Amino acid sequence: MKLTDFNFPDKEIRFGSLLDIMRGKGFIFAEQWDYERAMFDLKMPVEGDPGVFYLRVPVFAVDGDIPGDETTVKLMTPILGRHYYPHGVEHGEEENFPDHIVDKCKQLLTSVDEEL
């Protein structure tokens, strides 16, 4: 599910600054990157739900290489997905996301947007 209510797409920021902001909000920057693209993930398990929800914020390099602190990156549209073992994360619009998960994502993204 794309979360389009935010001014993320096309915002540019230094990767080191973005990394600090995202880590402060609980996002991780792990092994899912190359020199041009990266993904910040926030894992949101829900007790009693077989799936695990992930809020993902993709970025791509405009000037420099990821993960350089001085690299300029452009943010893309955030995505909410649900992980199903063993298949992976599904981001489809037909997925039924609980309201409290969507609300939590919107609050986090608003908070990130304010710090950008």
Coordinates of N, CA and C in Angstrom, one line a residue:
M1 N 0.8 -1.2 0.0 CA 0.0 0.0 0.0 C 0.9 1.2 0.0
K2 N 0.7 2.1 -1.0 CA 1.5 3.3 -1.0 C 0.8 4.3 -0.1
L3 N 1.7 5.0 0.6 CA 1.2 6.1 1.5 C 1.5 7.4 0.9
T4 N 0.5 8.0 0.2 CA 0.8 9.2 -0.6 C 0.4 10.5 0.0
D5 N 0.1 10.5 1.3 CA -0.4 11.8 1.9 C 0.8 12.6 2.5
F6 N 2.0 12.3 2.0 CA 3.2 13.0 2.5 C 4.0 13.7 1.4
N7 N 4.8 14.6 1.8 CA 5.6 15.3 0.8 C 7.0 14.7 0.6
F8 N 7.0 13.3 0.8 CA 8.3 12.6 0.6 C 8.8 12.6 -0.8
P9 N 8.0 12.2 -1.8 CA 8.6 12.1 -3.1 C 9.3 13.4 -3.6
D10 N 10.5 13.2 -4.0 CA 11.3 14.3 -4.6 C 12.0 15.1 -3.6
K11 N 11.8 14.9 -2.3 CA 12.6 15.6 -1.3 C 14.0 15.1 -1.3
E12 N 15.0 16.0 -1.2 CA 16.4 15.6 -1.3 C 17.1 16.0 0.1
I13 N 18.0 15.1 0.5 CA 18.6 15.3 1.8 C 19.9 14.5 1.8
R14 N 20.9 14.9 2.6 CA 22.1 14.1 2.7 C 21.8 12.8 3.4
F15 N 22.4 11.7 2.9 CA 22.2 10.4 3.4 C 22.5 10.3 4.9
G16 N 23.6 10.9 5.4 CA 23.9 10.8 6.8 C 22.9 11.5 7.7
S17 N 22.3 12.6 7.2 CA 21.3 13.2 8.0 C 20.0 12.4 8.0
L18 N 19.6 11.8 6.9 CA 18.5 11.0 6.8 C 18.6 9.7 7.7
L19 N 19.8 9.2 7.6 CA 20.1 8.0 8.5 C 19.9 8.3 9.9
D20 N 20.3 9.4 10.4 CA 20.1 9.8 11.8 C 18.6 10.0 12.1
I21 N 17.9 10.6 11.2 CA 16.5 10.9 11.5 C 15.7 9.5 11.5
M22 N 16.0 8.7 10.5 CA 15.3 7.4 10.4 C 15.6 6.5 11.6
R23 N 16.8 6.4 12.0 CA 17.2 5.6 13.1 C 16.5 6.1 14.4
G24 N 16.4 7.4 14.5 CA 15.8 8.0 15.7 C 14.3 7.6 15.8
K25 N 13.7 7.3 14.7 CA 12.3 6.9 14.6 C 12.1 5.4 14.6
G26 N 13.2 4.6 14.7 CA 13.1 3.2 14.8 C 13.3 2.4 13.5
F27 N 13.6 3.1 12.4 CA 13.8 2.5 11.1 C 15.2 1.9 11.1
I28 N 15.3 0.8 10.3 CA 16.7 0.2 10.2 C 17.1 0.4 8.7
F29 N 18.4 0.5 8.5 CA 19.0 0.5 7.2 C 19.9 -0.7 7.3
A30 N 19.5 -1.8 6.6 CA 20.3 -3.0 6.7 C 20.9 -3.4 5.4
E31 N 20.9 -4.6 5.0 CA 21.6 -5.1 3.8 C 20.8 -4.9 2.5
Q32 N 19.7 -4.2 2.5 CA 18.9 -4.1 1.3 C 19.2 -2.8 0.6
W33 N 20.5 -2.6 0.1 CA 20.9 -1.4 -0.6 C 21.9 -1.8 -1.6
D34 N 22.1 -0.9 -2.6 CA 23.2 -0.9 -3.5 C 23.7 0.5 -3.5
Y35 N 24.6 0.8 -4.4 CA 25.2 2.2 -4.4 C 24.2 3.3 -4.9
E36 N 23.1 2.9 -5.5 CA 22.1 3.8 -6.0 C 20.8 3.9 -5.3
R37 N 20.5 2.8 -4.6 CA 19.2 2.7 -3.9 C 19.3 2.1 -2.5
A38 N 18.4 2.5 -1.7 CA 18.3 2.0 -0.3 C 16.9 1.9 0.2
M39 N 16.7 1.2 1.2 CA 15.4 1.1 1.8 C 15.5 1.2 3.3
F40 N 14.7 2.0 3.9 CA 14.6 2.1 5.4 C 13.3 1.3 5.8
D41 N 13.5 0.4 6.7 CA 12.4 -0.5 7.1 C 12.1 -0.3 8.6
L42 N 10.8 -0.3 8.9 CA 10.3 -0.3 10.3 C 9.4 -1.6 10.5
K43 N 9.9 -2.5 11.3 CA 9.1 -3.7 11.6 C 8.1 -3.5 12.6
M44 N 6.8 -3.9 12.3 CA 5.7 -3.7 13.3 C 4.9 -5.0 13.5
P45 N 5.4 -5.9 14.4 CA 4.7 -7.1 14.6 C 3.4 -6.8 15.4
V46 N 2.4 -7.6 15.2 CA 1.1 -7.4 15.9 C 0.8 -8.7 16.5
E47 N 0.6 -8.7 17.8 CA 0.3 -9.9 18.6 C -1.0 -10.6 18.0
G48 N -0.9 -11.9 17.8 CA -2.0 -12.6 17.3 C -2.2 -12.6 15.8
D49 N -1.4 -11.8 15.1 CA -1.5 -11.7 13.6 C -0.4 -12.6 13.0
P50 N -0.6 -13.5 12.1 CA 0.4 -14.3 11.6 C 1.4 -13.5 10.7
G51 N 1.1 -12.4 10.2 CA 2.0 -11.6 9.4 C 2.7 -10.5 10.2
V52 N 3.7 -10.0 9.7 CA 4.4 -8.9 10.3 C 4.4 -7.7 9.3
F53 N 4.0 -6.5 9.8 CA 3.9 -5.4 9.0 C 5.2 -4.6 8.9
Y54 N 5.5 -4.1 7.7 CA 6.7 -3.3 7.5 C 6.3 -2.0 6.8
L55 N 6.8 -0.9 7.4 CA 6.8 0.4 6.8 C 8.1 0.6 6.1
R56 N 8.1 0.9 4.8 CA 9.3 1.0 4.0 C 9.4 2.4 3.4
V57 N 10.6 3.0 3.5 CA 10.8 4.3 2.8 C 12.0 4.1 1.9
P58 N 11.7 4.0 0.6 CA 12.8 3.9 -0.4 C 13.4 5.2 -0.7
V59 N 14.7 5.2 -1.0 CA 15.5 6.4 -1.5 C 16.4 6.0 -2.6
F60 N 16.8 7.0 -3.4 CA 17.8 6.7 -4.4 C 18.8 7.9 -4.5
A61 N 20.0 7.5 -4.8 CA 21.1 8.5 -4.8 C 21.0 9.4 -6.0
V62 N 21.1 10.7 -5.8 CA 21.1 11.8 -6.8 C 22.6 12.2 -7.1
D63 N 23.4 12.3 -6.0 CA 24.8 12.7 -6.1 C 25.6 12.0 -5.1
G64 N 26.5 11.1 -5.6 CA 27.3 10.3 -4.7 C 26.8 8.8 -4.7
D65 N 27.4 8.1 -3.8 CA 27.0 6.7 -3.6 C 26.6 6.4 -2.2
I66 N 25.5 5.6 -2.1 CA 25.0 5.1 -0.8 C 26.0 4.1 -0.3
P67 N 26.5 4.1 0.9 CA 26.0 4.7 2.1 C 26.8 6.0 2.5
G68 N 27.4 6.7 1.6 CA 28.2 7.9 2.0 C 27.4 8.9 2.7
D69 N 27.9 9.4 3.8 CA 27.2 10.5 4.6 C 26.8 11.7 3.8
E70 N 27.7 12.1 2.9 CA 27.5 13.3 2.1 C 26.7 13.1 0.8
T71 N 26.4 11.8 0.5 CA 25.6 11.5 -0.7 C 24.2 12.2 -0.6
T72 N 23.8 12.8 -1.6 CA 22.4 13.4 -1.7 C 21.5 12.3 -2.2
V73 N 20.4 12.1 -1.4 CA 19.4 11.1 -1.8 C 18.1 11.7 -2.0
K74 N 17.2 11.1 -2.8 CA 15.9 11.6 -3.1 C 14.9 10.6 -2.5
L75 N 14.0 11.0 -1.6 CA 13.0 10.1 -1.0 C 11.9 9.8 -2.0
M76 N 11.4 8.6 -1.9 CA 10.3 8.1 -2.8 C 9.1 7.8 -1.9
T77 N 8.0 7.4 -2.5 CA 6.7 7.2 -1.8 C 6.9 6.1 -0.8
P78 N 6.5 6.3 0.5 CA 6.6 5.2 1.5 C 5.6 4.1 1.1
I79 N 5.9 2.9 1.6 CA 5.1 1.7 1.3 C 4.8 0.9 2.6
L80 N 3.6 0.5 2.7 CA 3.3 -0.4 3.8 C 3.1 -1.8 3.3
G81 N 3.7 -2.8 3.9 CA 3.6 -4.1 3.4 C 3.4 -5.1 4.6
R82 N 3.1 -6.3 4.2 CA 2.9 -7.4 5.3 C 3.8 -8.6 4.8
H83 N 4.6 -9.1 5.7 CA 5.4 -10.2 5.4 C 4.7 -11.5 5.7
Y84 N 4.7 -12.4 4.8 CA 4.2 -13.7 5.0 C 5.3 -14.7 4.8
Y85 N 5.5 -15.5 5.9 CA 6.5 -16.6 5.8 C 6.0 -17.7 4.9
P86 N 6.8 -18.3 4.1 CA 8.1 -17.9 3.7 C 8.2 -17.1 2.4
H87 N 7.1 -16.5 2.0 CA 7.0 -15.8 0.7 C 7.6 -14.4 0.6
G88 N 7.6 -13.7 1.7 CA 8.2 -12.3 1.6 C 7.1 -11.3 1.9
V89 N 7.5 -10.0 1.6 CA 6.7 -8.9 1.9 C 5.8 -8.6 0.7
E90 N 4.4 -8.5 1.0 CA 3.4 -8.2 0.0 C 3.0 -6.7 0.2
H91 N 3.0 -5.9 -0.9 CA 2.7 -4.5 -0.8 C 1.4 -4.2 -1.5
G92 N 0.7 -5.2 -1.9 CA -0.5 -5.0 -2.8 C -1.6 -4.1 -2.2
E93 N -2.3 -3.4 -3.1 CA -3.4 -2.6 -2.6 C -4.6 -3.4 -2.2
E94 N -4.6 -4.7 -2.6 CA -5.7 -5.5 -2.1 C -5.5 -6.0 -0.7
E95 N -4.4 -5.8 -0.2 CA -4.0 -6.3 1.2 C -4.9 -5.5 2.2
N96 N -5.4 -6.1 3.2 CA -6.2 -5.5 4.2 C -5.3 -5.1 5.4
F97 N -5.0 -3.9 5.6 CA -4.2 -3.4 6.7 C -5.1 -2.9 7.8
P98 N -4.8 -3.3 9.0 CA -5.6 -2.8 10.2 C -5.4 -1.3 10.3
D99 N -6.5 -0.6 10.7 CA -6.5 0.8 10.8 C -5.5 1.3 11.8
H100 N -5.2 0.6 12.9 CA -4.2 1.1 13.9 C -2.8 1.0 13.3
I101 N -2.5 0.1 12.4 CA -1.2 0.0 11.7 C -1.1 1.2 10.7
V102 N -2.1 1.5 10.0 CA -2.1 2.6 9.0 C -1.9 3.9 9.8
D103 N -2.7 4.1 10.9 CA -2.6 5.3 11.7 C -1.2 5.5 12.2
K104 N -0.6 4.4 12.7 CA 0.8 4.4 13.3 C 1.8 4.9 12.2
C105 N 1.6 4.3 11.0 CA 2.5 4.7 9.9 C 2.4 6.1 9.6
K106 N 1.2 6.6 9.5 CA 0.9 8.0 9.2 C 1.5 9.0 10.3
Q107 N 1.4 8.6 11.5 CA 2.0 9.4 12.6 C 3.5 9.4 12.5
L108 N 4.1 8.2 12.2 CA 5.6 8.2 12.1 C 6.1 9.0 10.9
L109 N 5.4 8.9 9.8 CA 5.8 9.6 8.6 C 5.6 11.1 8.7
T110 N 4.6 11.5 9.4 CA 4.4 12.9 9.7 C 5.6 13.4 10.6
S111 N 6.0 12.6 11.5 CA 7.1 13.0 12.4 C 8.4 13.1 11.6
V112 N 8.6 12.1 10.7 CA 9.8 12.1 9.9 C 9.8 13.4 9.0
D113 N 8.6 13.6 8.4 CA 8.5 14.8 7.5 C 8.8 16.1 8.1
E114 N 8.4 16.2 9.4 CA 8.7 17.4 10.2 C 10.2 17.6 10.4
E115 N 10.9 16.5 10.6 CA 12.4 16.6 10.8 C 13.2 16.9 9.5
L116 N 12.6 16.5 8.4 CA 13.3 16.7 7.1 C 13.4 18.2 6.8

